[in-house]
Steps between C-alpha positions, in 0.01 A plus 500: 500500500329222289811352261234445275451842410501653148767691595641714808449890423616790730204763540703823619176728612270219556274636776324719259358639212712336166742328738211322666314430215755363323582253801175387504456431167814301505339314717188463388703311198766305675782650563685525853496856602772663698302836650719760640426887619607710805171420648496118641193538676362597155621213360403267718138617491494512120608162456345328789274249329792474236676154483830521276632839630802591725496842625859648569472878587727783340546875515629585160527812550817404697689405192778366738267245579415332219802274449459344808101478439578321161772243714211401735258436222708302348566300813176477581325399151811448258514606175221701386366473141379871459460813689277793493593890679155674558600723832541817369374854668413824392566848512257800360669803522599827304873472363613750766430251793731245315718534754849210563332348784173471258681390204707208733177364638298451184806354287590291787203268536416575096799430328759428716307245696401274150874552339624392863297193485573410128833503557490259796263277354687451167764326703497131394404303767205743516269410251396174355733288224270555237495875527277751633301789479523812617248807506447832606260783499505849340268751461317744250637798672821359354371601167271779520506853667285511864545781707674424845598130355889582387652351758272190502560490059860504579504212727265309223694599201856406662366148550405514117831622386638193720314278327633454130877431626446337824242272282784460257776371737190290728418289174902348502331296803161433385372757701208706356409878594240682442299836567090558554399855483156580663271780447291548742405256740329496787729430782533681844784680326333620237140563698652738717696732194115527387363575800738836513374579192166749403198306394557616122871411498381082626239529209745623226711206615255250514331627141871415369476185512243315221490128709524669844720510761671216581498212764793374664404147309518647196877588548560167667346315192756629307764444819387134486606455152783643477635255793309217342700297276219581179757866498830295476531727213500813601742735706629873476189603459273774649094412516275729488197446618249786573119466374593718127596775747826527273313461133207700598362806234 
């Protein structure tokens, strides 16, 4: 990795959708990118004509895993300067199919996963002297009722009642944290919940929203600054950013 970089950020999700836009636009503006997923054949094709990436695979939905994940990065690159957790899955089912096994999967890579890396990441030969920043991603369904999304809210509006102390105890070591919550984007994730859905039900969505849906660059805009040093202001705080979707008449 170029020791000339901006910075050195940890992409957790990066071979698509948010996750990879966000890497890329990192990127694109000069920061050292360390891209990690299950998938390191996705990786590697994302970010083939990419110079100032490392790709270091992880499953976080094995929890267990992460510690040792966050130990290799950090032999590998050093300390890191930020990190963003964009893996995430989801679930659309009726309440009666929110069966243990269900619920453990979902919160596991969701919640578990990001408070799993936080944790080992705010260690302090982790992150950079002068601080860092950390981010991750909630969701609408955290705030608003959609039918067959409680167990995917849940898993959103945990990390969001994480945020406000974890935030608190983070800025004792210069460490920033901070939440973007999406509407609707268009990701593979969120593509194939519409494509379940009737014809009327995808045009009631998409009418909700006055700008749109959204791009995965428009999240990562707002991703971007947050990790950028022009946000060395802000932390605890939950984005919203959703096209008026939220504010609509």
């Amino acid at each position: 990795m170029n020791a000339n970089a901006d910075g050195k950020i940890l992409v957790a999700g990066a071979s698509r959708g948010i996750g990879l836009a966000t890497a890329k636009m990192l990127l694109k503006r000069g920061y050292g990118v360390i891209a990690s997923s299950r998938n390191i054949d996705v990786l590697k094709e994302a970010f083939a004509s990419d110079e100032n990436v490392e790709i270091i695979a992880c499953d976080f939905s094995d929890v267990d895993s992460i510690a040792n994940f966050a130990e290799r990065v950090n032999k590998e690159a050093g300390p890191i300067d930020g990190l963003v957790y964009t893996a995430g899955m989801q679930l659309t089912m009726p309440i009666s199919m929110n069966k243990p096994d269900n619920v453990k999967k979902i919160f596991a890579l969701n919640t578990f996963a990001p408070i799993e890396l936080i944790r080992c990441f705010a260690k302090k030969k982790m992150t950079a002297e002068k601080g860092a920043s950390f981010v991750l991603i909630s969701s609408l369904s955290a705030h608003e009722g959609s039918i067959g999304q409680s167990l995917y809210g849940a898993t959103k509006g945990a990390l969001e009642g994480f945020l406000a102390p974890a935030s608190a105890e983070l800025a004792a070591r210069n460490i920033r944290l901070n939440v973007v919550t999406p509407g609707m984007v268009l990701t593979d994730m969120s593509l194939g919940f519409m494509k379940n859905l009737s014809a009327e039900k995808r045009e009631n969505i998409e009418s909700s929203y006055p700008l749109g849906l959204g791009a995965p660059e428009d999240a990562a805009s707002l991703i971007h600054w947050l990790l950028s040093p022009e946000s060395k202001w802000a932390t605890g705080q939950s984005y919203i950013i959703d096209g008026g979707h939220m504010v609509r008449g």
